[in-house]
PDB file of C-alpha atoms in Angstrom:
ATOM      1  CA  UNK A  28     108.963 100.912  77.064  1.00  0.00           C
ATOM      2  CA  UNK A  29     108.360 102.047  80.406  1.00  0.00           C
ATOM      3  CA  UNK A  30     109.576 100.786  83.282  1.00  0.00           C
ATOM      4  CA  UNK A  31     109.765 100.362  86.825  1.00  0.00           C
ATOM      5  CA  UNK A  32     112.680 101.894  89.247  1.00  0.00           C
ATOM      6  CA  UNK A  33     113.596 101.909  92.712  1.00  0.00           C
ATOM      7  CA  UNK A  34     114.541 104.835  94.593  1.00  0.00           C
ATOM      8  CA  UNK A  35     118.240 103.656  96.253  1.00  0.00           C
ATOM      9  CA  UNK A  36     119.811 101.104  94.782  1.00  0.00           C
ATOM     10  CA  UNK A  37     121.388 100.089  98.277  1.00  0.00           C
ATOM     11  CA  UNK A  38     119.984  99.723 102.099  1.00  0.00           C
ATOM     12  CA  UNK A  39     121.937  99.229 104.906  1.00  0.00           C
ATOM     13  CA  UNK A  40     120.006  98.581 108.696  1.00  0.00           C
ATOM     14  CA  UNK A  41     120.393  96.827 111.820  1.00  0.00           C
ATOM     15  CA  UNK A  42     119.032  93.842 112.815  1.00  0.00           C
ATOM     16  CA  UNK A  43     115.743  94.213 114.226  1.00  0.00           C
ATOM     17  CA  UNK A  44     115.188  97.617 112.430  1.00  0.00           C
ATOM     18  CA  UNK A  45     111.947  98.129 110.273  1.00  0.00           C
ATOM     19  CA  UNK A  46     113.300  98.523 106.519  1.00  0.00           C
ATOM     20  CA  UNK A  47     111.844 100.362 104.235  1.00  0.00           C
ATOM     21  CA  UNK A  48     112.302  99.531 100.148  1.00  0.00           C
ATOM     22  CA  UNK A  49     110.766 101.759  97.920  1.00  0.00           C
ATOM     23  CA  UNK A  50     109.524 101.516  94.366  1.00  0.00           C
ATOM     24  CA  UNK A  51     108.283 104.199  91.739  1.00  0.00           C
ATOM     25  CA  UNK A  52     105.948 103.225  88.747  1.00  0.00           C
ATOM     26  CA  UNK A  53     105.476 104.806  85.662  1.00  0.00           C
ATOM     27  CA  UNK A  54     102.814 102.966  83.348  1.00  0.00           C
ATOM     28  CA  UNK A  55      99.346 104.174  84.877  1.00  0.00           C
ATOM     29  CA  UNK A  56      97.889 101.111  82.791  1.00  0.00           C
ATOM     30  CA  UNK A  57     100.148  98.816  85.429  1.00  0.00           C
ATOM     31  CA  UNK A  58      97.487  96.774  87.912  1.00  0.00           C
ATOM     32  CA  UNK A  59      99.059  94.079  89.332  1.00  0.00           C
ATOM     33  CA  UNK A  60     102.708  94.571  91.208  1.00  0.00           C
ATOM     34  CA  UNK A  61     104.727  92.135  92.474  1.00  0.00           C
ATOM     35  CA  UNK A  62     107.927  92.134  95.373  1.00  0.00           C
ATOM     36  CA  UNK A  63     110.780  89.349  94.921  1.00  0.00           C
ATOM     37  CA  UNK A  64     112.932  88.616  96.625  1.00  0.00           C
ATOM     38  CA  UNK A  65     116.777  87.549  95.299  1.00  0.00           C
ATOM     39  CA  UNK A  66     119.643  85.712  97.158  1.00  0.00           C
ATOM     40  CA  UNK A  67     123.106  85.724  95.668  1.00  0.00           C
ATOM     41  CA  UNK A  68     123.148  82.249  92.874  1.00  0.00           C
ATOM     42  CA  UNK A  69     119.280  81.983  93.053  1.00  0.00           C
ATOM     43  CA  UNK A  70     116.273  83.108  90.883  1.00  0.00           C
ATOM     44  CA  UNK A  71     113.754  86.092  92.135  1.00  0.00           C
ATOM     45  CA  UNK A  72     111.622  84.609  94.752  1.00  0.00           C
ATOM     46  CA  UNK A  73     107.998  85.916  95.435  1.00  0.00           C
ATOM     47  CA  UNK A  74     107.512  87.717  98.492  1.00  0.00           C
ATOM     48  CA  UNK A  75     104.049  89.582  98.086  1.00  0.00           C
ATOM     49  CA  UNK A  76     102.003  90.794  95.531  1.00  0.00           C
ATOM     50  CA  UNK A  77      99.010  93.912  95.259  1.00  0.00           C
ATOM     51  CA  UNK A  78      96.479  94.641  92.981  1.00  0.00           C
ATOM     52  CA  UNK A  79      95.951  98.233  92.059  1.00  0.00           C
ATOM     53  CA  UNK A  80      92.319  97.980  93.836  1.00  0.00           C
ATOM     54  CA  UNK A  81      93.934  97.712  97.046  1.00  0.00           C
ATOM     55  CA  UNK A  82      96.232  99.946  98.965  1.00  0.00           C
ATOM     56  CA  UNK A  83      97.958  97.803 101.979  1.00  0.00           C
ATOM     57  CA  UNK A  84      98.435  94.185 102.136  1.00  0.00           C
ATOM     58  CA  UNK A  85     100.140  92.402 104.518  1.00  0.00           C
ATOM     59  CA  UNK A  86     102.367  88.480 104.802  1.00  0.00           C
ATOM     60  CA  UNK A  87     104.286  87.693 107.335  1.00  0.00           C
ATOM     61  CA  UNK A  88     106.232  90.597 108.545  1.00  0.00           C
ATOM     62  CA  UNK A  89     106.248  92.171 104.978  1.00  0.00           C
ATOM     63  CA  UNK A  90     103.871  94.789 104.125  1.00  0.00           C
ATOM     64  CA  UNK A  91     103.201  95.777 100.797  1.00  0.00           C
ATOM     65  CA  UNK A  92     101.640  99.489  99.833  1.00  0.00           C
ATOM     66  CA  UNK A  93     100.767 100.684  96.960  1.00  0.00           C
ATOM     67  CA  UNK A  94     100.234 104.952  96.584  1.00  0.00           C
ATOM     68  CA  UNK A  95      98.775 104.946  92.533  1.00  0.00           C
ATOM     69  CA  UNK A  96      97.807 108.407  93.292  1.00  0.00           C
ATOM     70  CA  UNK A  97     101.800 109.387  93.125  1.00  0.00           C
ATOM     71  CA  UNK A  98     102.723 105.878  91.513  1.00  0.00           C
ATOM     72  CA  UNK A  99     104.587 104.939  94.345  1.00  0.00           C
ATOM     73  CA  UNK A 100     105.050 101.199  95.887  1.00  0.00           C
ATOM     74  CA  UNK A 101     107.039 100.038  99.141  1.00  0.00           C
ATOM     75  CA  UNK A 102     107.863  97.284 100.890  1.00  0.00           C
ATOM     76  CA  UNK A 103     107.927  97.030 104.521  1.00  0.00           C
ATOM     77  CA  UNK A 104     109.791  94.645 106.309  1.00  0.00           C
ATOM     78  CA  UNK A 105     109.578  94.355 110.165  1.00  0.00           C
ATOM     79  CA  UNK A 106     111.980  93.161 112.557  1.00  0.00           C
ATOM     80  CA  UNK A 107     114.503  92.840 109.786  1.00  0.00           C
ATOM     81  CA  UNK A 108     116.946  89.774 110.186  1.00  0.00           C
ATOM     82  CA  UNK A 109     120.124  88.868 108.346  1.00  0.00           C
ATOM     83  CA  UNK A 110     118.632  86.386 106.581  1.00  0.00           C
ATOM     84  CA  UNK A 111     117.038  89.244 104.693  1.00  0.00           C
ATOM     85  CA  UNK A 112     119.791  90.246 103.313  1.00  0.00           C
ATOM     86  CA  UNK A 113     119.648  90.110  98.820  1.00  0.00           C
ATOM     87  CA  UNK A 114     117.929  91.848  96.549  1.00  0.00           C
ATOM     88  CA  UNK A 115     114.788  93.178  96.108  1.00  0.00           C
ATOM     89  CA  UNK A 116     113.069  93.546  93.065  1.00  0.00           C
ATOM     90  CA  UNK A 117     109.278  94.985  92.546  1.00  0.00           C
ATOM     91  CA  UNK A 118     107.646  94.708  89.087  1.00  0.00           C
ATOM     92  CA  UNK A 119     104.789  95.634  87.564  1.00  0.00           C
ATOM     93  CA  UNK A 120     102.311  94.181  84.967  1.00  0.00           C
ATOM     94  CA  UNK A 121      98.512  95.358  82.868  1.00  0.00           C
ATOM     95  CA  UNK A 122      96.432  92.328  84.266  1.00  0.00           C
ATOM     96  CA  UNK A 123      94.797  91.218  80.850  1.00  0.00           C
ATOM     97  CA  UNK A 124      96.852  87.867  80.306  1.00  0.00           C
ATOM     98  CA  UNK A 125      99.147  88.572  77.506  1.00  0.00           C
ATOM     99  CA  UNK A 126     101.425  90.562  78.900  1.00  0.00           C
ATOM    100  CA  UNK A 127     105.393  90.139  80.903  1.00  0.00           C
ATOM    101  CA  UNK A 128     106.372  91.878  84.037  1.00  0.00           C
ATOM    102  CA  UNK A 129     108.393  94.376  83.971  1.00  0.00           C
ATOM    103  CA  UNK A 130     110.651  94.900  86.424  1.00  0.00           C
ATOM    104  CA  UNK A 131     112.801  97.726  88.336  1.00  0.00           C
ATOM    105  CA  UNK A 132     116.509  97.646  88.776  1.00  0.00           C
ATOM    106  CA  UNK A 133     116.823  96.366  92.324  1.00  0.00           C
ATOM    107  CA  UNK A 134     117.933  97.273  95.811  1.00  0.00           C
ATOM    108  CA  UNK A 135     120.448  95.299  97.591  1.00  0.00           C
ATOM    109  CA  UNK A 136     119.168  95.502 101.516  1.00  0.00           C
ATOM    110  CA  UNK A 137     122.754  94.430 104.044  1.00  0.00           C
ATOM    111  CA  UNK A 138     121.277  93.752 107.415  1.00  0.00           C
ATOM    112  CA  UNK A 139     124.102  94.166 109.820  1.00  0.00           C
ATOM    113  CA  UNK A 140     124.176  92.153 113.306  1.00  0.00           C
TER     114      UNK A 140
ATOM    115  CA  UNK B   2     106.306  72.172  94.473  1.00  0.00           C
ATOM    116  CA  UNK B   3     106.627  74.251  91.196  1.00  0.00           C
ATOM    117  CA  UNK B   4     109.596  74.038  89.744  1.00  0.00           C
ATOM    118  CA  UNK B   5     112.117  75.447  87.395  1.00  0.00           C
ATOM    119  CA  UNK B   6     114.696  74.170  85.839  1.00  0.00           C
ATOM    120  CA  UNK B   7     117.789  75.711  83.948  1.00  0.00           C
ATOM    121  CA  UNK B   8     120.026  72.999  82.371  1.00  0.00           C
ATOM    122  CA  UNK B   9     123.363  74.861  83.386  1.00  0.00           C
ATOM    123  CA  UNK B  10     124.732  76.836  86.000  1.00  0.00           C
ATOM    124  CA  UNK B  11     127.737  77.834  84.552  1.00  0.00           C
ATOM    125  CA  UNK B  12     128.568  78.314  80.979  1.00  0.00           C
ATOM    126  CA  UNK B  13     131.757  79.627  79.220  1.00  0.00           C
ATOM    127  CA  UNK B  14     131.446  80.099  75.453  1.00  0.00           C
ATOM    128  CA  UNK B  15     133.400  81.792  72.663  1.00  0.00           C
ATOM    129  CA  UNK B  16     132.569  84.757  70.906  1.00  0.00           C
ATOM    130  CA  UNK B  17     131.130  83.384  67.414  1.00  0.00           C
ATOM    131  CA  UNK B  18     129.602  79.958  69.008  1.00  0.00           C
ATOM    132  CA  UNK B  19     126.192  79.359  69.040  1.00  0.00           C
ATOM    133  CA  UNK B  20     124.927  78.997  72.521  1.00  0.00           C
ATOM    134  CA  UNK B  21     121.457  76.969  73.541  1.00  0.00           C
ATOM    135  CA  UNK B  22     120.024  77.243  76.957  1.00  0.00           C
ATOM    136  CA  UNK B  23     117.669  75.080  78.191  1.00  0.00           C
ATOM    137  CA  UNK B  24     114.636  75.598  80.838  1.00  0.00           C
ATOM    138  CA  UNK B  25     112.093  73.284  81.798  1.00  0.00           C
ATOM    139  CA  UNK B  26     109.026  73.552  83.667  1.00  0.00           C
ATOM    140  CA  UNK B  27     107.177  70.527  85.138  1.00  0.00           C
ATOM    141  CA  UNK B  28     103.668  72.825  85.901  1.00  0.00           C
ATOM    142  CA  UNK B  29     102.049  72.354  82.345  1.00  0.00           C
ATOM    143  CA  UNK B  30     101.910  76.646  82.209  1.00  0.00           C
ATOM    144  CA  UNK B  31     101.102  77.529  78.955  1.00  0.00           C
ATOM    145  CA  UNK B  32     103.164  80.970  79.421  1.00  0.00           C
ATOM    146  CA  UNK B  33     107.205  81.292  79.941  1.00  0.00           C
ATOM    147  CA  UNK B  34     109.845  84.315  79.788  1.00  0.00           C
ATOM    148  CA  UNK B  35     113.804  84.782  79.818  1.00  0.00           C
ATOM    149  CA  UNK B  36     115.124  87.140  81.176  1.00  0.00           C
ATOM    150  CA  UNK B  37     118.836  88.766  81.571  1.00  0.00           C
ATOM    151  CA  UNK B  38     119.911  90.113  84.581  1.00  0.00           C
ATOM    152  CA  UNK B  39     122.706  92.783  84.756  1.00  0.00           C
ATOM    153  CA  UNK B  40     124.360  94.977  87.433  1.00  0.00           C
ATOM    154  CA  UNK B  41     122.036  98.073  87.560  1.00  0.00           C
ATOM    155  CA  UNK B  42     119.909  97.465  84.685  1.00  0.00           C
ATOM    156  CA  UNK B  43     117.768  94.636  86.854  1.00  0.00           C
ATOM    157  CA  UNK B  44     115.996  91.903  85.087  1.00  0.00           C
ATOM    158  CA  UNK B  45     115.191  92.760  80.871  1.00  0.00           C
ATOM    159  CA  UNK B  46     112.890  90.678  79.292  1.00  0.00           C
ATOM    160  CA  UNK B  47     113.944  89.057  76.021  1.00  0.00           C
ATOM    161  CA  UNK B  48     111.557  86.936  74.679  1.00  0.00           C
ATOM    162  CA  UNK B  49     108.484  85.038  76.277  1.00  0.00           C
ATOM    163  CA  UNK B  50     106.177  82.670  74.690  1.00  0.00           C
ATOM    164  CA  UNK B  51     102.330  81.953  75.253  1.00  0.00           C
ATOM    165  CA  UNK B  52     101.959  78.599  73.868  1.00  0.00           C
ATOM    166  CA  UNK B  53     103.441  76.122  71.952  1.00  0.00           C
ATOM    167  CA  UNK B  54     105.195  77.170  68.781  1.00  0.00           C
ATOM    168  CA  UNK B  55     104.494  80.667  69.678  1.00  0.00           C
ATOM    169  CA  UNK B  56     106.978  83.516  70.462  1.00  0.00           C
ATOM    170  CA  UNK B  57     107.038  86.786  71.319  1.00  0.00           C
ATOM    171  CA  UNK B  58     109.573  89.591  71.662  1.00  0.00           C
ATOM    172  CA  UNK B  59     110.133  91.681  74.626  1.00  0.00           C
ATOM    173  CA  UNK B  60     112.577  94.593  74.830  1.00  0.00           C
ATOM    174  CA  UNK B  61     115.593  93.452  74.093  1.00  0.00           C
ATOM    175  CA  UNK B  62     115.668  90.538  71.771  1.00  0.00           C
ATOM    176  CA  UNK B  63     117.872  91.291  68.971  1.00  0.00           C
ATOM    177  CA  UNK B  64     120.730  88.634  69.070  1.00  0.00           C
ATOM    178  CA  UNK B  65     118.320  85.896  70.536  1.00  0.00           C
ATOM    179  CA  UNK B  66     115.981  83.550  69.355  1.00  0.00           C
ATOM    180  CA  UNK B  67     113.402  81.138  70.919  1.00  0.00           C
ATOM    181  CA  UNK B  68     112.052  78.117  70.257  1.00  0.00           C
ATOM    182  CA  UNK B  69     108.888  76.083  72.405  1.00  0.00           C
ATOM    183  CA  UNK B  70     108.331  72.858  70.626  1.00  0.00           C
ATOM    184  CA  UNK B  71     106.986  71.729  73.443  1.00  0.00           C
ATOM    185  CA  UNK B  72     104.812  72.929  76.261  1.00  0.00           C
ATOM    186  CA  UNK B  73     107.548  72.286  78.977  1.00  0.00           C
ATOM    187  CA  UNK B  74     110.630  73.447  77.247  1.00  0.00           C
ATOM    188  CA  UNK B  75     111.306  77.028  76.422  1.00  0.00           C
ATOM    189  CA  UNK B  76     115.128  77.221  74.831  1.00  0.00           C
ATOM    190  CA  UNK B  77     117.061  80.484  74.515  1.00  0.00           C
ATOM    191  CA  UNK B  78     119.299  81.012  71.551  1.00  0.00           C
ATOM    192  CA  UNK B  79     122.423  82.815  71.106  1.00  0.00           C
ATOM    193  CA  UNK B  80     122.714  82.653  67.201  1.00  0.00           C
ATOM    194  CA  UNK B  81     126.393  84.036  67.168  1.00  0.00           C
ATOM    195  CA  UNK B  82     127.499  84.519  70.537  1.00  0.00           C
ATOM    196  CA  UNK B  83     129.336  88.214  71.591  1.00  0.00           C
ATOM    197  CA  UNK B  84     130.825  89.399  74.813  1.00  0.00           C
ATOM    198  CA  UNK B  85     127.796  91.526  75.398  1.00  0.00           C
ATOM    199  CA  UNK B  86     125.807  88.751  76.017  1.00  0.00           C
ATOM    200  CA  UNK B  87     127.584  87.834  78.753  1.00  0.00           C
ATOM    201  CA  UNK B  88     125.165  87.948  81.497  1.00  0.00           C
ATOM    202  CA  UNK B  89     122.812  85.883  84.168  1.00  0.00           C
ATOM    203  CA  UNK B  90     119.855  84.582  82.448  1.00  0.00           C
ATOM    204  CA  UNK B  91     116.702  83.699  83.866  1.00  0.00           C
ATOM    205  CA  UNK B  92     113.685  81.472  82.753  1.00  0.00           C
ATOM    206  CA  UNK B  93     110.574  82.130  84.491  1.00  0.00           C
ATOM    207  CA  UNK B  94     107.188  79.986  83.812  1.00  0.00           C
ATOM    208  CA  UNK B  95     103.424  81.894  84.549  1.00  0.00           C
ATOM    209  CA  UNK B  96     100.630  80.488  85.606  1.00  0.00           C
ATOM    210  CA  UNK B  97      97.592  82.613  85.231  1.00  0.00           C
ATOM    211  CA  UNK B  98      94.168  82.046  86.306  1.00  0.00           C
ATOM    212  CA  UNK B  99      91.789  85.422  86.856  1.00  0.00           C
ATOM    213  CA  UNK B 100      93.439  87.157  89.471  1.00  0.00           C
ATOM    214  CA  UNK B 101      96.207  84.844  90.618  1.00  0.00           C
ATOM    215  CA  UNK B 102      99.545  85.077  88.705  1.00  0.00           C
ATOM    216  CA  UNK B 103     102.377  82.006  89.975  1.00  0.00           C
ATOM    217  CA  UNK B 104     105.569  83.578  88.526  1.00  0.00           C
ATOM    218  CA  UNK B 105     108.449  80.782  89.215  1.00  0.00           C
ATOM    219  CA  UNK B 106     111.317  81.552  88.276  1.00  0.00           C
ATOM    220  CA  UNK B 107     114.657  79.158  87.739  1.00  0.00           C
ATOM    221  CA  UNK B 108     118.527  79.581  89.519  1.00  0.00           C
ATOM    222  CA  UNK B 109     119.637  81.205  86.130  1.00  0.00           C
ATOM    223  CA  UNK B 110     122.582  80.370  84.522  1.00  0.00           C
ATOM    224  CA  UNK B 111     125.329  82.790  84.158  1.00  0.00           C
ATOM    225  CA  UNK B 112     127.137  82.322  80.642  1.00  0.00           C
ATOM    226  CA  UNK B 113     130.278  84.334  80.049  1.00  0.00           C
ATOM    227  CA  UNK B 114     131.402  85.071  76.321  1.00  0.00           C
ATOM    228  CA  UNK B 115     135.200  85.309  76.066  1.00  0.00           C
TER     229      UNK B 115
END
């Protein structure tokens, strides 16, 4: 099926950098996306979800945008601490109940002090 | 607070064995999902389930099987158990209701086939 991939499967930045993560997306049909958030021995977390009828949506100090023009989603984390340190995960899904997420392979952000 | 939970942590089985594991939900969500998680292949779904009794596959279910006699327990089955399963697994329980979607997910447990 199709699926969802990240563009660097690694991210290294200070603390107190902005960090970037980025996510492409291939099934047009996808509506609803989702960023998690993993720590090593621990399930995916939610961080911050978008809808496809938005473009920008912000949490606290995450930013989520979504580009379905180019299929293209990112995460935005400000002020970036070490306790942000795992991996992040974005996944997609059609709305209509019925149907899994799908997810991308993953990018492990290191925030160094 | 939602929660997840994956009978084991840890599991070591032999190649051959039939393996069971065991996720629970405490939310009353009618929909729930495993997962396997491998080094840079992410999270795979392998079979998810919408209701009691009912079962559906994902993308990668051959070697698996599922069972949801009840509305709170979705089990994973290994039928015959082979190194290539070796992996972290991960139960996840949905709740959907218009445009909200609660995706918990549990610790996993990591079973290694020797």
């Amino acid at each position: 099926g199709e699926s969802v991939g990240l563009h660097l499967p690694t991210l290294s930045v200070q603390e107190g950098d902005n960090s970037i993560i980025n996510c492409a997306y291939s099934n047009s049909a996808s509506d609803y996306f989702i960023w998690y958030k993993q720590e090593s021995g621990k399930g995916p977390q939610f961080i911050i979800d978008i809808r496809s009828n938005m473009d920008k949506r912000q949490g606290q100090r995450v930013t989520v945008l979504l580009n379905k023009t180019v299929k293209h989603l990112s995460l935005q984390i400000a002020a970036t601490q070490p306790g942000d340190s795992a991996v992040y995960f974005c996944a997609e899904k059609e709305v209509p109940q019925g149907t899994a997420l799908i997810f991308g392979k993953g990018t492990t952000l290191s925030v160094s002090s | 607070d939602v929660k997840v939970t994956q009978s084991s942590r840890y599991l070591v089985k032999r190649t051959g064995e039939k393996v069971f594991l065991e996720c629970v939900q405490d939310m009353d969500h009618e929909n729930m999902f495993w997962y396997r998680q491998d080094p840079g292949l992410g999270l795979r779904l392998i079979y998810f389930s919408y209701d009691v009794k009912m079962k559906e596959k994902g993308d990668i279910p051959e070697g698996y099987s599922v069972s949801r006699e009840k509305k709170e327990r979705f089990s994973l089955i290994l039928e015959s158990a082979s190194t290539n399963q070796t992996s972290m697994y991960l139960c996840a329980s949905v709740h959907e209701e218009g445009a909200f979607y609660g995706y918990t997910f549990g610790s996993g447990t990591r079973l290694t086939v020797v």
